[in-house]
PDB file of C-alpha atoms in Angstrom:
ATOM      1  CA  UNK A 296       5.142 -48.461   6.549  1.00  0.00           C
ATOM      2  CA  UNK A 297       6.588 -47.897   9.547  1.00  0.00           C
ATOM      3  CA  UNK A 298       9.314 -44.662  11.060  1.00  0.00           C
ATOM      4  CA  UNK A 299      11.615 -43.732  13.046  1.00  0.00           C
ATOM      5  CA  UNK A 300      11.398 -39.579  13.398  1.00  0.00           C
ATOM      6  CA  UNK A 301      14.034 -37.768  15.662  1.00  0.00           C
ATOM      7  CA  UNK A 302      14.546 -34.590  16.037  1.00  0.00           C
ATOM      8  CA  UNK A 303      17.974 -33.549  15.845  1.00  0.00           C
ATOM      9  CA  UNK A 304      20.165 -30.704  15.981  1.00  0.00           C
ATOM     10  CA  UNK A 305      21.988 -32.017  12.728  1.00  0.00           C
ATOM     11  CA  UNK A 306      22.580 -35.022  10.707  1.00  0.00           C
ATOM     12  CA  UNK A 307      24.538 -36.439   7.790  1.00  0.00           C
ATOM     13  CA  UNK A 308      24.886 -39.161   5.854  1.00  0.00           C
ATOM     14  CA  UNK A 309      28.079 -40.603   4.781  1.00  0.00           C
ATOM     15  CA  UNK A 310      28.736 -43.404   2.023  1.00  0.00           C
ATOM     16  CA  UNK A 311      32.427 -44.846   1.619  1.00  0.00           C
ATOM     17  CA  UNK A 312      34.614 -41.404   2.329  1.00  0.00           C
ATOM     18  CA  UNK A 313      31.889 -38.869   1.053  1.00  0.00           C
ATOM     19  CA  UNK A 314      29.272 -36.762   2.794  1.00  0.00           C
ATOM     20  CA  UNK A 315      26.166 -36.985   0.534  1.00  0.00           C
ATOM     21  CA  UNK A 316      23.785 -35.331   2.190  1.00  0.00           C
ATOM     22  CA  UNK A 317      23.643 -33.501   5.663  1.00  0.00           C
ATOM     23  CA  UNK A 318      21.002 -31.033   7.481  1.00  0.00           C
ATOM     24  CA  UNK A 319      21.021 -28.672  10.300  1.00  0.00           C
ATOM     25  CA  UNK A 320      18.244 -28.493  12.729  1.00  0.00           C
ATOM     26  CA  UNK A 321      15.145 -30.808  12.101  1.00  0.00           C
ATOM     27  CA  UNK A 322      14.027 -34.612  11.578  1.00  0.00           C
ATOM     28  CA  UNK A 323      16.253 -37.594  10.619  1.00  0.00           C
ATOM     29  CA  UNK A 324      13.598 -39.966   9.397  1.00  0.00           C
ATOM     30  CA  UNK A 325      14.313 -43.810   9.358  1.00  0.00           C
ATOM     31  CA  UNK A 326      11.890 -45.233   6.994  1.00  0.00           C
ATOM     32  CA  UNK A 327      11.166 -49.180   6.581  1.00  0.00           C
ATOM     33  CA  UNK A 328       9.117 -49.942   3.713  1.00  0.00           C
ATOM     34  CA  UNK A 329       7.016 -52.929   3.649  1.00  0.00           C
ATOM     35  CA  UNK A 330       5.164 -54.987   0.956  1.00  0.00           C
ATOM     36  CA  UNK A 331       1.413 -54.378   1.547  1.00  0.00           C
ATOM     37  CA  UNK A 332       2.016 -50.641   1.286  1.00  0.00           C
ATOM     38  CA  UNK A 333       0.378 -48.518  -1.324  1.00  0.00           C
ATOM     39  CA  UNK A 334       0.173 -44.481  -2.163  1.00  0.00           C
ATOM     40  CA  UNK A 335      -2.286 -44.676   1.243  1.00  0.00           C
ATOM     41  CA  UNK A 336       0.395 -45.115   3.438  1.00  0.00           C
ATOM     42  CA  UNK A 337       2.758 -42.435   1.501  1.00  0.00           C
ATOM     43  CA  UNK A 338      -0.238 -39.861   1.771  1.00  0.00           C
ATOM     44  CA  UNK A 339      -0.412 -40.809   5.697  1.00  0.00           C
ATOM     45  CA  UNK A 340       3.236 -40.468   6.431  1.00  0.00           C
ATOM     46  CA  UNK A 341       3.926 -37.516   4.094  1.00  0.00           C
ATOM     47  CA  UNK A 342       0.805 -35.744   6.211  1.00  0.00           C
ATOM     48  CA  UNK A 343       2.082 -37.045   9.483  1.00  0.00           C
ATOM     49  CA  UNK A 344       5.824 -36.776   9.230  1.00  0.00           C
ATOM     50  CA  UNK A 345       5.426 -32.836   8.014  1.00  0.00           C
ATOM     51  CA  UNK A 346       2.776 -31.984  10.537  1.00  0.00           C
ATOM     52  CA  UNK A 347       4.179 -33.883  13.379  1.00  0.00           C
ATOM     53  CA  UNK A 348       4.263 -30.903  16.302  1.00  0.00           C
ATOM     54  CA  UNK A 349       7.671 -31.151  17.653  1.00  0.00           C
ATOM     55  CA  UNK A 350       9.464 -27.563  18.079  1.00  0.00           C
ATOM     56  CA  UNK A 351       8.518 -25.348  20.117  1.00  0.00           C
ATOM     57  CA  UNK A 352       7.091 -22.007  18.966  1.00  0.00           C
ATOM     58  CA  UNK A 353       8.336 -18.185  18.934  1.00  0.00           C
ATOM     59  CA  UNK A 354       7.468 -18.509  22.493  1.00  0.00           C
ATOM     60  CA  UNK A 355       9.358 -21.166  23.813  1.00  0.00           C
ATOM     61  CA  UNK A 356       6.472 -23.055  24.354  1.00  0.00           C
ATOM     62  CA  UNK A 357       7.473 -26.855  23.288  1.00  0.00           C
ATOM     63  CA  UNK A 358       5.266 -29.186  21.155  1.00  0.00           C
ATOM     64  CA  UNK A 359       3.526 -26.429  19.088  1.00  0.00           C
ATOM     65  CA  UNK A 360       5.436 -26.072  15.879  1.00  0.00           C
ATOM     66  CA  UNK A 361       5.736 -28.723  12.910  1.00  0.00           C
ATOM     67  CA  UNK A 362       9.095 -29.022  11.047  1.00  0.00           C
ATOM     68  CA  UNK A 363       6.940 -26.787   7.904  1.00  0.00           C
ATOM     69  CA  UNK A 364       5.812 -24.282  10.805  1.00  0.00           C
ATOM     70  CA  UNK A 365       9.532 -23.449  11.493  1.00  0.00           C
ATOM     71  CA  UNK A 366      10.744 -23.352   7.983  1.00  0.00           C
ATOM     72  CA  UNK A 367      13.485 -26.776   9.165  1.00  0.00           C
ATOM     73  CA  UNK A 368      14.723 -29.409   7.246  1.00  0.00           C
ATOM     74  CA  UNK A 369      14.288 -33.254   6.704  1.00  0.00           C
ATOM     75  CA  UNK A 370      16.670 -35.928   6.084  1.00  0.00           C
ATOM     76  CA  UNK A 371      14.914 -39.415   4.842  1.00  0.00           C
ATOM     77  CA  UNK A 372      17.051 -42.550   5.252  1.00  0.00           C
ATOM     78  CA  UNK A 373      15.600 -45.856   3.786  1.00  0.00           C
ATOM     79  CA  UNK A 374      15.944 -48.816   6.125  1.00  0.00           C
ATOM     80  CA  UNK A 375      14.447 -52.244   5.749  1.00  0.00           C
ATOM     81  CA  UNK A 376      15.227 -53.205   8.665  1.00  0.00           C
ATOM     82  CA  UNK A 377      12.383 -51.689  10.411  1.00  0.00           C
ATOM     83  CA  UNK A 378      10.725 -54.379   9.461  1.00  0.00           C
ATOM     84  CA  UNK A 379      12.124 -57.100  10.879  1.00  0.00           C
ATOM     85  CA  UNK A 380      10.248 -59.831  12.713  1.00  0.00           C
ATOM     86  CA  UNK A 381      12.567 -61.997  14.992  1.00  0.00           C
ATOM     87  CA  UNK A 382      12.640 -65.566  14.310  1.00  0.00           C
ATOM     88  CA  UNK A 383      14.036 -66.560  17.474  1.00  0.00           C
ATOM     89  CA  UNK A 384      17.153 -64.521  17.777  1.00  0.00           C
ATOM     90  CA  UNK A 385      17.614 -64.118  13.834  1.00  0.00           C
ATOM     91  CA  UNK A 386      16.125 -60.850  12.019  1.00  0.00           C
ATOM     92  CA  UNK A 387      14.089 -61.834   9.058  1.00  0.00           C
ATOM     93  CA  UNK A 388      12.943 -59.544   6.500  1.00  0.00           C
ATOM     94  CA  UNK A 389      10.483 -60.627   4.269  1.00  0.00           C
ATOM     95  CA  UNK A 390       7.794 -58.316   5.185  1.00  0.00           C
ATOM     96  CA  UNK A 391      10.226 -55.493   3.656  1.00  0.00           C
ATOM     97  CA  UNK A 392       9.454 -54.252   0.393  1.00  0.00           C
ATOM     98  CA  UNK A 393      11.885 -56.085  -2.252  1.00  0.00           C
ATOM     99  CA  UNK A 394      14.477 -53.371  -3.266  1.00  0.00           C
ATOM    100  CA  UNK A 395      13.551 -53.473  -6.899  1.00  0.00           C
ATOM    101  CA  UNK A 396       9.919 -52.142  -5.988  1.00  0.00           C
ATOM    102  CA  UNK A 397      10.958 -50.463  -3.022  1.00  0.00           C
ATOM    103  CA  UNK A 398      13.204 -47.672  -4.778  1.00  0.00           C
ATOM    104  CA  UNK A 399      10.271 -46.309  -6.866  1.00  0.00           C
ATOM    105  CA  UNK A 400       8.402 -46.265  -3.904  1.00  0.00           C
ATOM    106  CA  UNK A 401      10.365 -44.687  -1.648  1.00  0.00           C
ATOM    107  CA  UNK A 402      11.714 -42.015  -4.446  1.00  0.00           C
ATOM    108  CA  UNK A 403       8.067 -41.281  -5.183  1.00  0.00           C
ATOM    109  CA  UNK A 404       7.565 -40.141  -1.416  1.00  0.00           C
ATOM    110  CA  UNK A 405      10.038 -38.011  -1.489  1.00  0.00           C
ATOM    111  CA  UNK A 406       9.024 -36.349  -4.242  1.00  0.00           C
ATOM    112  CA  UNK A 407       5.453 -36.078  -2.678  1.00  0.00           C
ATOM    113  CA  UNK A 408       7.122 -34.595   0.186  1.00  0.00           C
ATOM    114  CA  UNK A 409       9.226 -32.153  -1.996  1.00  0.00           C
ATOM    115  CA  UNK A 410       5.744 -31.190  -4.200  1.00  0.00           C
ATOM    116  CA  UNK A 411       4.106 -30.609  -0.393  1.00  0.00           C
ATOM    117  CA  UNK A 412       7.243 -28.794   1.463  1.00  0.00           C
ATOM    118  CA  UNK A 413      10.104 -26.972  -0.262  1.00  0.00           C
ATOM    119  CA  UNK A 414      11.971 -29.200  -2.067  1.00  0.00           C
ATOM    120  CA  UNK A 415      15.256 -27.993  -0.985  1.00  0.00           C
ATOM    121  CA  UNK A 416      14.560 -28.576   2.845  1.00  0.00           C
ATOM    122  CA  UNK A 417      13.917 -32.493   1.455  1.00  0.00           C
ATOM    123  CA  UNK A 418      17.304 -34.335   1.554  1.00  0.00           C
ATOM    124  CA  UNK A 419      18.033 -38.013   1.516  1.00  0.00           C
ATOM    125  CA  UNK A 420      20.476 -40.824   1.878  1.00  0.00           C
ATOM    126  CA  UNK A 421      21.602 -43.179  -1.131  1.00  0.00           C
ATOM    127  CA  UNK A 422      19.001 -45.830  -1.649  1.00  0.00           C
ATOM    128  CA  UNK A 423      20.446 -49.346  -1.006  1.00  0.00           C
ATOM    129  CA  UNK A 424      24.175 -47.949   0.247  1.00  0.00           C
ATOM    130  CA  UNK A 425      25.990 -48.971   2.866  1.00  0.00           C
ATOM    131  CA  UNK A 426      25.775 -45.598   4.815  1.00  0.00           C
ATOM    132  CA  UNK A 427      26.798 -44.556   7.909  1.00  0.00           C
ATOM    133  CA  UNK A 428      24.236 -42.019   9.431  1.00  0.00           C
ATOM    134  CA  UNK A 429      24.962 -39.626  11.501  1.00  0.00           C
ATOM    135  CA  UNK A 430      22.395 -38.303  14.011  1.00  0.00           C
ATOM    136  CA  UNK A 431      22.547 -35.897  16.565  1.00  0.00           C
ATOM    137  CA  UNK A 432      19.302 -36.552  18.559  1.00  0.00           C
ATOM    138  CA  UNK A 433      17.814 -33.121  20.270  1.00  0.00           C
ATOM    139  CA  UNK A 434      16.153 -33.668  23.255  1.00  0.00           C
ATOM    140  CA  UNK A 435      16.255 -36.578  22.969  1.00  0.00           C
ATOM    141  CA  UNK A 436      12.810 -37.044  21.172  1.00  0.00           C
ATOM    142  CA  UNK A 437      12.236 -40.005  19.321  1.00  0.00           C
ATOM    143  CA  UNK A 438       9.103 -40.870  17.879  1.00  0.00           C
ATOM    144  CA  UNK A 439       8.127 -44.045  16.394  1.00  0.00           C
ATOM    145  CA  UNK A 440       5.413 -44.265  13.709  1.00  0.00           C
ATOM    146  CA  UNK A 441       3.138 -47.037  11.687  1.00  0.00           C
ATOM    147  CA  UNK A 442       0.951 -46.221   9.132  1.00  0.00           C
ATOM    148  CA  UNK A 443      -2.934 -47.387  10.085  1.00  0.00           C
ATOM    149  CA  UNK A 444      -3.965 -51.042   8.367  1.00  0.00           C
ATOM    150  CA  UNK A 445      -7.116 -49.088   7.241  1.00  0.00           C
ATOM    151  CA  UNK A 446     -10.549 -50.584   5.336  1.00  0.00           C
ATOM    152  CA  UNK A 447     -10.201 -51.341   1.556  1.00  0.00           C
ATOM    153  CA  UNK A 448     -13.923 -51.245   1.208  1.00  0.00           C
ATOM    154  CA  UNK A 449     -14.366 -48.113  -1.339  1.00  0.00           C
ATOM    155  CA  UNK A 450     -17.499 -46.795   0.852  1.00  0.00           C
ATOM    156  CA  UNK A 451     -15.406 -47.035   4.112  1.00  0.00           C
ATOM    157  CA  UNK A 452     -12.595 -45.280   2.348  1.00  0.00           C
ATOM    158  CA  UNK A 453     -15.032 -42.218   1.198  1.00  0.00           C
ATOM    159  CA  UNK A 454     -15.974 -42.012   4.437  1.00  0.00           C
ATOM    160  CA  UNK A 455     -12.666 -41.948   5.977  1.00  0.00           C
ATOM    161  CA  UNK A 456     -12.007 -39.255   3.494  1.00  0.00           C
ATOM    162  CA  UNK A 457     -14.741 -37.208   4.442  1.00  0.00           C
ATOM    163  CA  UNK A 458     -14.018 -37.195   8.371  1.00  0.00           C
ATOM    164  CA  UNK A 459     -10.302 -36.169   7.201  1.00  0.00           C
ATOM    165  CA  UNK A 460     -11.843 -33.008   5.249  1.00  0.00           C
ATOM    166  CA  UNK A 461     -13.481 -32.097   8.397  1.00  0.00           C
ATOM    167  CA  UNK A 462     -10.813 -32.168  10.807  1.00  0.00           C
ATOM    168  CA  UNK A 463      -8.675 -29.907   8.674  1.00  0.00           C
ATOM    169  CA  UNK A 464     -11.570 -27.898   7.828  1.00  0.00           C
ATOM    170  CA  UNK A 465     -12.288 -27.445  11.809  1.00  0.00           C
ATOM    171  CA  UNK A 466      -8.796 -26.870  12.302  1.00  0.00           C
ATOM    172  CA  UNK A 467      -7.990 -24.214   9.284  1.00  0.00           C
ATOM    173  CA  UNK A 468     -10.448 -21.864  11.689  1.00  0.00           C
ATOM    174  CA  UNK A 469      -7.312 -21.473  14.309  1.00  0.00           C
ATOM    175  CA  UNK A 470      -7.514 -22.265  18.349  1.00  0.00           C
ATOM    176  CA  UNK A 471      -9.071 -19.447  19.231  1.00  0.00           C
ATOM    177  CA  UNK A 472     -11.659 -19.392  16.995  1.00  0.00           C
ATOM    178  CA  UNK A 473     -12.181 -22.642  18.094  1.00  0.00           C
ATOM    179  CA  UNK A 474     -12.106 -22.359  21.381  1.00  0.00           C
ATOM    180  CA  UNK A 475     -14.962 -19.018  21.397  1.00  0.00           C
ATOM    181  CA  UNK A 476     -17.567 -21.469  19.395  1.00  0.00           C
ATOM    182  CA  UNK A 477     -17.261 -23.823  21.897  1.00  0.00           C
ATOM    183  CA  UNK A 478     -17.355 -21.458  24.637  1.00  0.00           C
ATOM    184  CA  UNK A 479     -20.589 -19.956  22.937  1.00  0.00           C
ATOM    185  CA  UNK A 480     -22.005 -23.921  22.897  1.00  0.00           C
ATOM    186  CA  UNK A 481     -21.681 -24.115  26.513  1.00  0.00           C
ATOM    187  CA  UNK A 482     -23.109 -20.592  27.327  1.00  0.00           C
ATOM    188  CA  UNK A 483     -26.415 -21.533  25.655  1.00  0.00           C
ATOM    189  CA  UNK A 484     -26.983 -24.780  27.394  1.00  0.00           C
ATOM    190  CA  UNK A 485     -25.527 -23.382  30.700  1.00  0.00           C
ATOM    191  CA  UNK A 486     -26.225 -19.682  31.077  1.00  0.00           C
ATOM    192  CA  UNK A 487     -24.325 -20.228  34.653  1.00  0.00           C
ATOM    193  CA  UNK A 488     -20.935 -21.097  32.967  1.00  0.00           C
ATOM    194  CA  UNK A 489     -17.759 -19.106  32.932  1.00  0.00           C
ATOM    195  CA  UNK A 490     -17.241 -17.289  29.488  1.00  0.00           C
ATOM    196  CA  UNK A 491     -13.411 -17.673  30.006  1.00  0.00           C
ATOM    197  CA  UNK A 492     -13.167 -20.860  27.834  1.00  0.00           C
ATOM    198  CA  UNK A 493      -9.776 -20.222  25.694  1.00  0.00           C
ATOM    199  CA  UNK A 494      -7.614 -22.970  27.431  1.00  0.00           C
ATOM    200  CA  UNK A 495      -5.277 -25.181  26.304  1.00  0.00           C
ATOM    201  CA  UNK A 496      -6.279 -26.810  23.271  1.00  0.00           C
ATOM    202  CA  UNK A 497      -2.814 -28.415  22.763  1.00  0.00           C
ATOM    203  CA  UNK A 498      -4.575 -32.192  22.954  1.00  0.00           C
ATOM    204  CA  UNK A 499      -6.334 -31.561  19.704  1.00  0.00           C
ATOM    205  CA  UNK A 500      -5.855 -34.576  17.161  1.00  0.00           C
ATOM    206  CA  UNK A 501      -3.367 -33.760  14.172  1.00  0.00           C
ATOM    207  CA  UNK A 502      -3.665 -33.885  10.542  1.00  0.00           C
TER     208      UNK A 502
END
C-alpha cells in the first residue's frame, strides 16, 4: 500500500458540481491500493498515518505533534494510480487492487481509522469518482509512504509483534522518564558523567 500524506491548511473534494467532503487544517491522504495487500498493511498505515509527527506543539516547536495529538482532521482520497509502473512512457496499473476488491478494502480502513480516531475528524472522497481534489499544501510538507513487504512466516510475525509491544510500551513511559533511566544507565557505568542527560529525544522511532 503505498501514500501520499500532506499536510494542509484545508482540502475538499469535489465530484461533478458538488462539494462532498472538505476539512480544515490537517492531512489530505492519497492512498493507492495494491493487490498483495492484506489487514497488515491497513494496521501499518492506520498506526503510521495517525501517529505521523507533523504539527508542531503548544510551543511552536515543529515535528512534535501527530494529527490525534492536536485534535485535526483527515481527508482519505483513493487513488490507483499510485501504483503505477511505467512501461516505457505508458502508466500501467495492474499492481492496483481491482476496484471490485479494492472498495471493501479501502472502506474497511477507514472504518479502522474511525474505530481508532474520532470518527467525525475521518472524511473521505467518493470511491471510484471522477473527483477533483482540492489541496492546500501547508508548508509545504509532503510525505510519501509504503507499507513494509514484511515475513509471512507465523514465528517471524510473533516476533515482529512482540518488538512492536515494546516500543510502545517504552514509549507510553514519556521522554523524560525516558531520558532519567538512561541517564541513571550511564551514571553507573561512568560515575564521571554529567547527570544533565534530558536532551533531545526527538529522533526516537515512531509507532
Amino acid at each position: 500500500m503505498k501514500a501520499t500524506i500532506q499536510r494542509v491548511t484545508k482540502a475538499s473534494v469535489t465530484v461533478g458540481e458538488e462539494q462532498i467532503s472538505s476539512i480544515g487544517r490537517g492531512l489530505c491522504v492519497l492512498l493507492g491500493i495494491s493487490v498483495e495487500d492484506t489487514q497488515r498493511d491497513v494496521d501499518y498505515m492506520v498506526r503510521k498515518i495517525l501517529n505521523l509527527r507533523l504539527f508542531e506543539d503548544e510551543n511552536g516547536r515543529a515535528w512534535s505533534r501527530s494529527v490525534m495529538d492536536r485534535g485535526l482532521e483527515v481527508l482519505c482520497v483513493s487513488q490507483f494510480t499510485l501504483q503505477c509502473i511505467l512501461k516505457a512512457n505508458k502508466p500501467d496499473f495492474h499492481s492496483a487492487m481491482p476496484a471490485e476488491l479494492a472498495q471493501p478494502f479501502y472502506n474497511r480502513m477507514l472504518e479502522q481509522m474511525r474505530e481508532t480516531y474520532k470518527p467525525e475528524l475521518i472524511k473521505d472522497g467518493q470511491f471510484g469518482a471522477n473527483m477533483q481534489v482540492l489541496i492546500q499544501n501547508d508548508g509545504p510538507v509532503t510525505i510519501q509512504l509504503e507499507s513494509p513487504t514484511g515475513p509471512t512466516d507465523p514465528k517471524q510475525l510473533y516476533k515482529q509483534e512482540k518488538q512492536q509491544q515494546r516500543k510502545e510500551k517504552s514509549r507510553s513511559k514519556g521522554p523524560s522518564e525516558s531520558s532519567r533511566e538512561k541517564a541513571a544507565l550511564r551514571s553507573k557505568a561512568d560515575p564521571s558523567a554529567s547527570s544533565g542527560a534530558d536532551g533531545d529525544v526527538s529522533s526516537e522511532r515512531e509507532p
